[in-house]
PDB file of C-alpha atoms in Angstrom:
ATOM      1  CA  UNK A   1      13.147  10.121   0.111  1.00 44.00           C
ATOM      2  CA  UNK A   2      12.549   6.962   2.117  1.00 46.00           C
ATOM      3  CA  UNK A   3      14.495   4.158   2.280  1.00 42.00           C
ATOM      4  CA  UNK A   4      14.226   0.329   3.812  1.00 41.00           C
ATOM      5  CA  UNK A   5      17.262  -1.906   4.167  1.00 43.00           C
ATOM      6  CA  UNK A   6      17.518  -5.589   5.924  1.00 40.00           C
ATOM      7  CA  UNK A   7      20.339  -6.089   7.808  1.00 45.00           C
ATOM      8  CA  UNK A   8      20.969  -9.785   9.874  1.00 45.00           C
ATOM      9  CA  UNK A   9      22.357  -9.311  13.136  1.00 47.00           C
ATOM     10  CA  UNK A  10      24.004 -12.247  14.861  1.00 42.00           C
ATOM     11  CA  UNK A  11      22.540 -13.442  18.163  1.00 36.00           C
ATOM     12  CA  UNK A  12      25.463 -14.354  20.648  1.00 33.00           C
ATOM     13  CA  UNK A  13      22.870 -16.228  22.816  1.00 31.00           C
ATOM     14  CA  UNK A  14      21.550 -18.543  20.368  1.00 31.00           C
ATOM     15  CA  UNK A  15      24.031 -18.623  17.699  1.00 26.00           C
ATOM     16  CA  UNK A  16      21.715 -17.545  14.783  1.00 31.00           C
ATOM     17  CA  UNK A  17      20.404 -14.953  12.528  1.00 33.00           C
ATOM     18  CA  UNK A  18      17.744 -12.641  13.077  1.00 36.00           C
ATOM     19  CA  UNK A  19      16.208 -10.053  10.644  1.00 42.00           C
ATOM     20  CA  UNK A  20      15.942  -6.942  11.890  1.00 47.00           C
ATOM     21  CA  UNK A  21      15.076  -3.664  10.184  1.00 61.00           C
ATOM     22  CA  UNK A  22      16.453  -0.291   9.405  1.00 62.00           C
ATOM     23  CA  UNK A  23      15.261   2.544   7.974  1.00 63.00           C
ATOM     24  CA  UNK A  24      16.747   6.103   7.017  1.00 62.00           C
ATOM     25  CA  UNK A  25      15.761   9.495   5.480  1.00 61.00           C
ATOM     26  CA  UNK A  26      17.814  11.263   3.302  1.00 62.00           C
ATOM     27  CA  UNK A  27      17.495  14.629   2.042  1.00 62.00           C
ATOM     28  CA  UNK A  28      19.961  15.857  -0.877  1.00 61.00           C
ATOM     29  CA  UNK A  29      21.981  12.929  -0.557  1.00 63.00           C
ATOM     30  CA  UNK A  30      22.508  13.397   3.139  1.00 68.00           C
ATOM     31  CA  UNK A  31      21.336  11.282   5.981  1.00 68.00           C
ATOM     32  CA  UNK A  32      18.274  12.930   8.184  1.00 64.00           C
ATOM     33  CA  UNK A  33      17.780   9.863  10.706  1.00 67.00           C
ATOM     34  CA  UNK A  34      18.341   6.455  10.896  1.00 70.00           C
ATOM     35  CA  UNK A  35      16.900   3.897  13.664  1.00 71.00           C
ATOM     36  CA  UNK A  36      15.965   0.288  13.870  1.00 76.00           C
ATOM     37  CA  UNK A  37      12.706  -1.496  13.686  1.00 75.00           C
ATOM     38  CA  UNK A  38      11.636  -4.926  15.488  1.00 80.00           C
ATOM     39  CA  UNK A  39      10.289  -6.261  12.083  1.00 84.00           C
ATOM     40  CA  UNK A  40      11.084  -6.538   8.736  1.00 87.00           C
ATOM     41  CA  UNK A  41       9.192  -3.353   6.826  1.00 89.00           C
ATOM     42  CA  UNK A  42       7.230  -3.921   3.544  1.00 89.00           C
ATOM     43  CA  UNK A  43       5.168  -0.847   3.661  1.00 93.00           C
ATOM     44  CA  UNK A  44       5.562   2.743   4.705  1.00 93.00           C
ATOM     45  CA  UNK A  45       3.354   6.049   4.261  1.00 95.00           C
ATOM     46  CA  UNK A  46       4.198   9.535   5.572  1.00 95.00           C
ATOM     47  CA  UNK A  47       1.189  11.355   6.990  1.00 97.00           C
ATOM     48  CA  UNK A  48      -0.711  14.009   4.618  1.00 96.00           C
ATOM     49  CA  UNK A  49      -0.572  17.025   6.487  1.00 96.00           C
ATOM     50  CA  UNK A  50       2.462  16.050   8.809  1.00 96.00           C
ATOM     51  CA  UNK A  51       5.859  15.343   6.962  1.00 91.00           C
ATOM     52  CA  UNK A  52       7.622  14.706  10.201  1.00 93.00           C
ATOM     53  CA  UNK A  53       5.016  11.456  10.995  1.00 95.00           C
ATOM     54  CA  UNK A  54       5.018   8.378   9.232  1.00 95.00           C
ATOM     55  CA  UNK A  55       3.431   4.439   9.887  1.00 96.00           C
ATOM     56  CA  UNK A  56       5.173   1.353   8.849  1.00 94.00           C
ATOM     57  CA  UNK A  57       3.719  -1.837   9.003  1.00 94.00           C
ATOM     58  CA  UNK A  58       5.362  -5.319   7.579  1.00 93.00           C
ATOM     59  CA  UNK A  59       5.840  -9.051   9.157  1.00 92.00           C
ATOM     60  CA  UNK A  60       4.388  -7.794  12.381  1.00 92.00           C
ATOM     61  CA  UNK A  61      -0.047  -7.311  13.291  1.00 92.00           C
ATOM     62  CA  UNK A  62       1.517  -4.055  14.363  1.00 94.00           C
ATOM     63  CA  UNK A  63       1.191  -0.504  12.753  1.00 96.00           C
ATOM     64  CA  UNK A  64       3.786   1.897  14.027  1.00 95.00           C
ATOM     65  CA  UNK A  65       3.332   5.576  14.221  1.00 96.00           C
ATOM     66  CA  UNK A  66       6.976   7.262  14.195  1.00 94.00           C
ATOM     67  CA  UNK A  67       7.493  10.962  14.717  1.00 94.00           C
ATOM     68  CA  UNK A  68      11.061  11.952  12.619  1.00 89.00           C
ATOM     69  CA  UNK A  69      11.942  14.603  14.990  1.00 88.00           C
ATOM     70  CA  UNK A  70      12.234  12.843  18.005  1.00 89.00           C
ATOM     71  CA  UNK A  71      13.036   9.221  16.573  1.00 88.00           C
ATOM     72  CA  UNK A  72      10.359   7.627  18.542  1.00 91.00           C
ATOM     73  CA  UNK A  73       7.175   5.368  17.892  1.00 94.00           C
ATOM     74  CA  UNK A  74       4.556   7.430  19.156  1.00 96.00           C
ATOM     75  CA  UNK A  75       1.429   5.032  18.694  1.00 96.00           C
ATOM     76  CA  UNK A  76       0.464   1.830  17.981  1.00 97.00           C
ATOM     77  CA  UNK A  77      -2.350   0.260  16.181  1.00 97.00           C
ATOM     78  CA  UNK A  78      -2.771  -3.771  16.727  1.00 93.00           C
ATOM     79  CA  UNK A  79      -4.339  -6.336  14.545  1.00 87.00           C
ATOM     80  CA  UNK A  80      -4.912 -10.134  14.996  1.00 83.00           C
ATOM     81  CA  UNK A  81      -3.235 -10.597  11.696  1.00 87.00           C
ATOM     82  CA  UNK A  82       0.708 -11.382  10.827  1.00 86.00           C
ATOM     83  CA  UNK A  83       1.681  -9.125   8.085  1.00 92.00           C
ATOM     84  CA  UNK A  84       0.524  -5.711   7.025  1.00 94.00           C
ATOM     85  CA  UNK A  85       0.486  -5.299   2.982  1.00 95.00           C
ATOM     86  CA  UNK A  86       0.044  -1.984   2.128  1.00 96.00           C
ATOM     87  CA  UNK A  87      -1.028   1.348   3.971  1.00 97.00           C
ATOM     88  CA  UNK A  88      -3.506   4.087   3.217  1.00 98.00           C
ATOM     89  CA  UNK A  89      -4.626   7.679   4.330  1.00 98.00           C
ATOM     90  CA  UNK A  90      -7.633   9.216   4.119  1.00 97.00           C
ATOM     91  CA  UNK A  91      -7.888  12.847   3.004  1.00 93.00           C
ATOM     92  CA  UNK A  92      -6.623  15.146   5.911  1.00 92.00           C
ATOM     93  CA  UNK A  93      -4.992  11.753   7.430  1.00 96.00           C
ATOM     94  CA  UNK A  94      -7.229  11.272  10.391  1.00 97.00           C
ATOM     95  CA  UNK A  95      -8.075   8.200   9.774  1.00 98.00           C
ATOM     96  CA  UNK A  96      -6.381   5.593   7.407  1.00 98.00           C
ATOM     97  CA  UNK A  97      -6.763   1.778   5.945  1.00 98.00           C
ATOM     98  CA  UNK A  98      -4.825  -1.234   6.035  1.00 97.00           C
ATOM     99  CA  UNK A  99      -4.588  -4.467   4.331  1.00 95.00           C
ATOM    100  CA  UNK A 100      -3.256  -7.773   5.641  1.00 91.00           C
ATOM    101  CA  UNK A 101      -2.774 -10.955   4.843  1.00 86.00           C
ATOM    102  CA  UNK A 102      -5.623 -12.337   6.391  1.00 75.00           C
ATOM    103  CA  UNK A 103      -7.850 -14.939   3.738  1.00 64.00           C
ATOM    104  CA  UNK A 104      -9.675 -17.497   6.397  1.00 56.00           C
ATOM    105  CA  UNK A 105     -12.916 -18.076   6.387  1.00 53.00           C
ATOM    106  CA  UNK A 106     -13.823 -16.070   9.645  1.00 55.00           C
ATOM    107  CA  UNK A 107     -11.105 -13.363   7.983  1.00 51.00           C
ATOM    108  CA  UNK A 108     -13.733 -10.617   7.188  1.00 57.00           C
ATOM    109  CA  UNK A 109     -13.254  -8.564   9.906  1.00 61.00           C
ATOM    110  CA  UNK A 110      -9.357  -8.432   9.228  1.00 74.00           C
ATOM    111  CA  UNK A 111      -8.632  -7.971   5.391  1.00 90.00           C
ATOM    112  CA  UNK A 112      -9.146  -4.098   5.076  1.00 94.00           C
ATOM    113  CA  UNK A 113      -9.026  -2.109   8.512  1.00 95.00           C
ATOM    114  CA  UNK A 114     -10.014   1.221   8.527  1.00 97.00           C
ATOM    115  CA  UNK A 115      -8.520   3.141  11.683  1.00 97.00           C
ATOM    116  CA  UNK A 116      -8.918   6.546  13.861  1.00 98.00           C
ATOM    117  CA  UNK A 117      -5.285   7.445  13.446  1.00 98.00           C
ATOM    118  CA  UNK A 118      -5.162   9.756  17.286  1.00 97.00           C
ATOM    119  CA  UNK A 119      -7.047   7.335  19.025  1.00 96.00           C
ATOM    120  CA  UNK A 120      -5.246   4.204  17.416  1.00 96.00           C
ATOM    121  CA  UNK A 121      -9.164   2.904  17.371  1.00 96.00           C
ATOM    122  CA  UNK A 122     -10.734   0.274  14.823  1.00 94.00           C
ATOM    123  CA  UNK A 123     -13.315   2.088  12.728  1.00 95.00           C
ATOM    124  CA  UNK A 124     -14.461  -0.549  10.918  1.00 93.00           C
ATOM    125  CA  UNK A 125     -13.632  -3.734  10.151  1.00 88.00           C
ATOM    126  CA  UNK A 126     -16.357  -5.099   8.027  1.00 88.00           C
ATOM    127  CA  UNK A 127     -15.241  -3.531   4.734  1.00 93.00           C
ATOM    128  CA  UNK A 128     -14.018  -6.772   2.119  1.00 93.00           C
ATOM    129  CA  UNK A 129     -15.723  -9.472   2.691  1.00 88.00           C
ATOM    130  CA  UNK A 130     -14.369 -11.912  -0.245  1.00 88.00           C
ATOM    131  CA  UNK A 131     -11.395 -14.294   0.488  1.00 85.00           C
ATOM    132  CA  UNK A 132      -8.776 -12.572  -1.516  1.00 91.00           C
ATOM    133  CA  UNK A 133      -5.763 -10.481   0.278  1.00 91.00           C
ATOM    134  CA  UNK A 134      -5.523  -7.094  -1.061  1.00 94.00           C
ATOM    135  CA  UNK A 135      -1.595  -6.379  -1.784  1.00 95.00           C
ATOM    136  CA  UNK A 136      -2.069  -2.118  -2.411  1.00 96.00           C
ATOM    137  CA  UNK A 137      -4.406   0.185  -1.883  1.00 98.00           C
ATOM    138  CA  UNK A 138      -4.759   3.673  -3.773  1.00 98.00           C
ATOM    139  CA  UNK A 139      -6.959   6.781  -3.076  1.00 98.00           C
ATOM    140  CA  UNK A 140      -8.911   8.520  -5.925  1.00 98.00           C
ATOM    141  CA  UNK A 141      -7.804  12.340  -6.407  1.00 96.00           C
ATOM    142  CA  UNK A 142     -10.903  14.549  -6.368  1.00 96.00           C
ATOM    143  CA  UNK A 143     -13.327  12.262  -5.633  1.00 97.00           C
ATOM    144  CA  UNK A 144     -14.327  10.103  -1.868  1.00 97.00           C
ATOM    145  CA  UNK A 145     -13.311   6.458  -3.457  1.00 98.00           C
ATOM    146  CA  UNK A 146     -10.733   4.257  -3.118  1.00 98.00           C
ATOM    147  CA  UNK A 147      -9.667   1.173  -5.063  1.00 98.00           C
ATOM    148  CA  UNK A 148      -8.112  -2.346  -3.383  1.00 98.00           C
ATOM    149  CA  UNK A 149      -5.914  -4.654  -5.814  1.00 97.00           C
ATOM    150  CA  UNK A 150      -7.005  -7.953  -4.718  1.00 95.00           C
ATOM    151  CA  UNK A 151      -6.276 -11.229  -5.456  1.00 94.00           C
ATOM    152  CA  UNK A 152      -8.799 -12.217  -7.301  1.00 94.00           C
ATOM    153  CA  UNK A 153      -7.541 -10.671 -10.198  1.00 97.00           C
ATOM    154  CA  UNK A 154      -9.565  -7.672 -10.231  1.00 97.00           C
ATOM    155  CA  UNK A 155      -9.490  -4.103  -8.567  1.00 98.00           C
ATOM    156  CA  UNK A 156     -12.043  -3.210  -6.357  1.00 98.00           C
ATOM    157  CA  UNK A 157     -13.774   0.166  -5.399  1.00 98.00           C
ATOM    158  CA  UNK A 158     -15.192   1.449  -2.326  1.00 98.00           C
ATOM    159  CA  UNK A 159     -15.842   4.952  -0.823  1.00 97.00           C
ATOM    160  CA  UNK A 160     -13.556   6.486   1.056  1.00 97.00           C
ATOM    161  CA  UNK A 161     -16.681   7.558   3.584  1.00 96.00           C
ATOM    162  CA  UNK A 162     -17.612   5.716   6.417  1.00 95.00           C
ATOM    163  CA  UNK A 163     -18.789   3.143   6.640  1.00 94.00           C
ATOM    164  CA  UNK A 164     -16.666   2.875   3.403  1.00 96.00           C
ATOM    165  CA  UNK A 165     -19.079   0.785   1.058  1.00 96.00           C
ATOM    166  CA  UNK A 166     -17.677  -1.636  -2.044  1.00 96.00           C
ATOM    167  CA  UNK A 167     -19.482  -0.829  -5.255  1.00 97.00           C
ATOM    168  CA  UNK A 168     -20.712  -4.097  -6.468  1.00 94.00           C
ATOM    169  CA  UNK A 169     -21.649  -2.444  -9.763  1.00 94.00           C
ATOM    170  CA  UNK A 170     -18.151  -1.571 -10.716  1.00 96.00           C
ATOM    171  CA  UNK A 171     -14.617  -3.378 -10.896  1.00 97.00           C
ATOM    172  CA  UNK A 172     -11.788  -3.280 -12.922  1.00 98.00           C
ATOM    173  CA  UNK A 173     -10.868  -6.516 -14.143  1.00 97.00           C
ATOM    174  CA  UNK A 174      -8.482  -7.864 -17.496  1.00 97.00           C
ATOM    175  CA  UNK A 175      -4.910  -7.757 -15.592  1.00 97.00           C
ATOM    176  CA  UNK A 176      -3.532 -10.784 -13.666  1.00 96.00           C
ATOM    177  CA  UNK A 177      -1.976 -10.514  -9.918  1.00 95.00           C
ATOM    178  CA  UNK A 178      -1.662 -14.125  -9.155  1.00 88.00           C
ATOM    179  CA  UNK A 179      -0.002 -13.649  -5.819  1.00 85.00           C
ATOM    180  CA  UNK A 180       2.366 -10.935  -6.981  1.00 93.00           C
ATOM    181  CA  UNK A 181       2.475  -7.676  -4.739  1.00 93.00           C
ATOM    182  CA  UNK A 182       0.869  -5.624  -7.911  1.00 96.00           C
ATOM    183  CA  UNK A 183       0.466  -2.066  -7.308  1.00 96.00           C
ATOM    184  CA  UNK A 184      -2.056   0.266  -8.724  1.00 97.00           C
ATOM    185  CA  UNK A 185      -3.041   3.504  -8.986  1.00 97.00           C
ATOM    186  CA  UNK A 186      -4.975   6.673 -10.059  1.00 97.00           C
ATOM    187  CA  UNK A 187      -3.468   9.217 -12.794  1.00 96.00           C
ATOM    188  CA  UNK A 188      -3.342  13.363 -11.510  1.00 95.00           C
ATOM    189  CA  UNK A 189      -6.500  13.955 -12.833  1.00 95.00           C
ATOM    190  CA  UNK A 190      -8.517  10.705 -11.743  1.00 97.00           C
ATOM    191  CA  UNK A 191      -9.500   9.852 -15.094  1.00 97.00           C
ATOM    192  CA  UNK A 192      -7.410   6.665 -15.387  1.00 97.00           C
ATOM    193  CA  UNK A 193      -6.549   3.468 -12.808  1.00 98.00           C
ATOM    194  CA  UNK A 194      -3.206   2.341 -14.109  1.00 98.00           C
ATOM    195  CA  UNK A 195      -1.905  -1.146 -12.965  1.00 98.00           C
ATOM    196  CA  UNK A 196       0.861  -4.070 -13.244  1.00 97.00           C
ATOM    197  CA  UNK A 197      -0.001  -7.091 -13.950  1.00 97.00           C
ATOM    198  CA  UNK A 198       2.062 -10.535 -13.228  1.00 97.00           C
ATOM    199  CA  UNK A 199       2.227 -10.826 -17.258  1.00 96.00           C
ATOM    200  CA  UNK A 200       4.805  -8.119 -17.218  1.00 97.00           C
ATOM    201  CA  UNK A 201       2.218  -5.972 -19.048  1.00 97.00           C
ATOM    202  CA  UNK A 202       0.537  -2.377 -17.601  1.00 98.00           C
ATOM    203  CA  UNK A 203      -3.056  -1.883 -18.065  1.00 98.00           C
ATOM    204  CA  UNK A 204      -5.078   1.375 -18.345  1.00 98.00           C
ATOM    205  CA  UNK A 205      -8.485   1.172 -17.156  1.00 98.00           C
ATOM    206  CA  UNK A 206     -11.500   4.303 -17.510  1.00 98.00           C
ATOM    207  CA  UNK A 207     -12.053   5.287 -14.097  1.00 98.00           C
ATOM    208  CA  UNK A 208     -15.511   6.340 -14.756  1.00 97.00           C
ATOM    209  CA  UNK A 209     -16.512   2.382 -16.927  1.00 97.00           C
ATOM    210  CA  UNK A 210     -14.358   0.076 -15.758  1.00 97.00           C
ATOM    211  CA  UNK A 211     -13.231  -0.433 -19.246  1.00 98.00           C
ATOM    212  CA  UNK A 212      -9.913  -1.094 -20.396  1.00 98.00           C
ATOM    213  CA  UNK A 213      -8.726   1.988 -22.860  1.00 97.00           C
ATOM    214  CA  UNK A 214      -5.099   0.606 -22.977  1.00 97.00           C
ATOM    215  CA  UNK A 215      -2.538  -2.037 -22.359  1.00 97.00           C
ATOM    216  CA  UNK A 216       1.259  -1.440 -22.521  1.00 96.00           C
ATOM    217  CA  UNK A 217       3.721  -4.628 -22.800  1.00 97.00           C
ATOM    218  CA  UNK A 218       6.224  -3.038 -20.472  1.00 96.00           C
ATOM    219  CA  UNK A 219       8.726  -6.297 -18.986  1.00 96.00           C
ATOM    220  CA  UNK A 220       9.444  -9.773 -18.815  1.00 95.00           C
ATOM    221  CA  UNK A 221       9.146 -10.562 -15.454  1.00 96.00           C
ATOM    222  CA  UNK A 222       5.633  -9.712 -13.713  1.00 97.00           C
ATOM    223  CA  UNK A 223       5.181  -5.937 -13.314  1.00 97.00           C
ATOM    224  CA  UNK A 224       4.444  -4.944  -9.948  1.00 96.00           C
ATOM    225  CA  UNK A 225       4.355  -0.877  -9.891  1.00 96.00           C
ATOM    226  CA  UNK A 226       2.706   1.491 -12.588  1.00 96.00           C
ATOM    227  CA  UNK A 227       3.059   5.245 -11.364  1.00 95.00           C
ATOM    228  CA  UNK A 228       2.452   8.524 -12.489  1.00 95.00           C
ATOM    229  CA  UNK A 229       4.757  11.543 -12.171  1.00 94.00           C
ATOM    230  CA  UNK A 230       2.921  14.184 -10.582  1.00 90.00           C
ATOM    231  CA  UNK A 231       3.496  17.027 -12.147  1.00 91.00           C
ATOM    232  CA  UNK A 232       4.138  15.473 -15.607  1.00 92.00           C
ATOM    233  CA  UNK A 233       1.111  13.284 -15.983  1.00 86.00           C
ATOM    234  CA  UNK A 234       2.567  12.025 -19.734  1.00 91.00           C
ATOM    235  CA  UNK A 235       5.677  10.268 -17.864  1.00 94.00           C
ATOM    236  CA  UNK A 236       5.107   6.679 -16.451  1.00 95.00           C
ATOM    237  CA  UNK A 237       7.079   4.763 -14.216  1.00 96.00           C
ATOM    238  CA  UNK A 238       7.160   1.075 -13.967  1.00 96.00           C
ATOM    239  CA  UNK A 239       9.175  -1.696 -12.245  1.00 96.00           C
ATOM    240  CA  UNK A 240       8.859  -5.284 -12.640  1.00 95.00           C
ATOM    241  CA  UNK A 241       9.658  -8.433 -10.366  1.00 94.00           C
ATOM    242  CA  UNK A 242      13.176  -8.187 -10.774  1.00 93.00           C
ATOM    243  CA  UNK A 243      13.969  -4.785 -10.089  1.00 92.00           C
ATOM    244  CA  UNK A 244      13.854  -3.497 -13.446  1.00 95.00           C
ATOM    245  CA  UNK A 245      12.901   0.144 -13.813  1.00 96.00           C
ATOM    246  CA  UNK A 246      11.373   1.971 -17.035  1.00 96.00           C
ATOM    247  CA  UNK A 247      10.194   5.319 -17.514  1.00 96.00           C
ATOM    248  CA  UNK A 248       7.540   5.604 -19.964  1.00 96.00           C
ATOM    249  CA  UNK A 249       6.717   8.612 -22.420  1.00 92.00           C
TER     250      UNK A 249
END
C-alpha cells in the first residue's frame, strides 16, 4: 500500500519550518522504499500497466513521474497552476487527466488537463469550461467516460476519448461538496456512481439516468470518500472529515 506523511524540517539558515514530504511503500508490513518530495503530496496514482511507476502531484503546478525501482523522478509534467487535486489514467495509462485548483476567469484552459504521459505533452486543455475546481476524478469500468466532482455541487461526465467531450445532457446532481475534497466513484460493474457529500451522507446515483436510487446517512462530519471493494461489490467503505472510517454491508 501507499502511504504519505508530513514531516517539518528545521532550516538552520533561516530559523524556520518548512514542509517537506515523504512517502513510503510497504509490502506485508515491511518497508519497500522511502524518499523525500519537494512538496507537500495530496494525490498519488500508480500507473495501470506498470506497478513500479507512479505520479504525485500536490501544492506544486508540477506532476512527478517516479519509477520505484530506481527511486528517481523520471518525468515531469508542468502546469501554470499551484496545486494539483486529484489524478487520473486513462485505460492502458498512456495518457492521463488532472485537476487543479485553477477557478479564474481566463482558467479554462487549466481546470482539467489531459496529458501524453511519455512525452509529458498537453493534450488538451479545453475540457471544463465552468468556474468550479474539480476535487476527484473517477473512470467508468467498461465503458470510454469519465466523471469530475466539481464544485458546483454536481458530478460531471465526459468521454474518456479525445478530445474528451462533457455531456451536457447528463449530470448527477442531489449531494453537496461545498469546498470539501468529496470523492466519487463508479461500482465494479458501472451500474452505480457512489459519492460523499459534505452532509455526512453517501449518495447512490443510476449511472445510466442520472437519478438518485439511494442515499445512506453514513457520519457526522462531511463525508469525503465512498468506495467499493473490488471483489466484494456488497461491501462499502466510507470516511468522513475527521478521519472516521466505516465499512458498509
Amino acid at each position: 500500500f501507499q502511504s504519505c506523511v508530513f514531516k517539518k524540517q528545521r532550516s538552520p539558515r533561516h530559523l524556520k519550518c518548512s514542509n517537506t514530504n515523504r512517502f513510503a511503500f510497504n509490502n506485508l508490513g515491511k518497508q519497500i522504499i522511502s524518499s523525500e518530495n519537494e512538496f507537500r503530496i495530496s494525490t498519488l496514482k500508480f500507473h495501470p500497466t506498470d506497478s513500479n511507476v507512479f505520479l504525485c502531484g500536490g501544492f506544486s503546478p508540477e506532476v512527478k513521474a517516479w519509477d520505484i525501482r530506481i527511486c528517481k523522478v523520471t518525468r515531469v509534467y508542468k502546469a501554470a497552476v499551484q496545486q494539483i487535486l486529484d489524478i487520473l489514467f486513462l485505460p492502458e495509462g498512456k495518457e492521463f487527466l488532472t485537476s487543479t485548483d485553477a477557478v479564474s476567469r481566463d482558467s479554462a484552459d487549466r481546470t482539467i488537463i489531459a496529458w501524453d504521459f511519455l512525452s509529458a505533452a498537453k493534450i488538451s486543455n479545453q475540457i471544463f469550461h465552468e468556474r468550479y475546481t474539480c476535487p476527484s476524478l473517477a473512470l467508468h469500468p467498461r465503458e470510454s467516460m469519465f466523471v469530475a466532482q466539481t464544485n458546483g455541487n454536481y458530478v460531471a461526465l465526459f468521454s474518456s476519448q479525445r478530445p474528451y467531450r462533457i455531456n451536457k445532457k447528463k449530470r448527477y446532481e442531489g449531494h453537496k461538496v461545498e469546498g470539501f475534497a468529496v470523492g466519487c466513484e463508479f461500482s465494479p460493474d458501472g451500474t452505480l456512481l457512489v459519492t460523499g457529500s459534505s452532509d455526512g451522507k453517501v449518495f447512490f446515483y443510476n449511472y445510466h439516468t442520472s437519478r438518485i436510487v439511494r442515499t445512506l446517512s453514513a457520519h457526522r462530519e462531511a463525508c469525503v470518500s465512498a468506495v467499493f471493494h473490488p471483489v466484494l461489490p456488497s461491501l462499502l467503505a466510507t470516511s468522513d472529515w475527521a478521519g472516521e472510517i466505516k465499512i458498509w454491508q
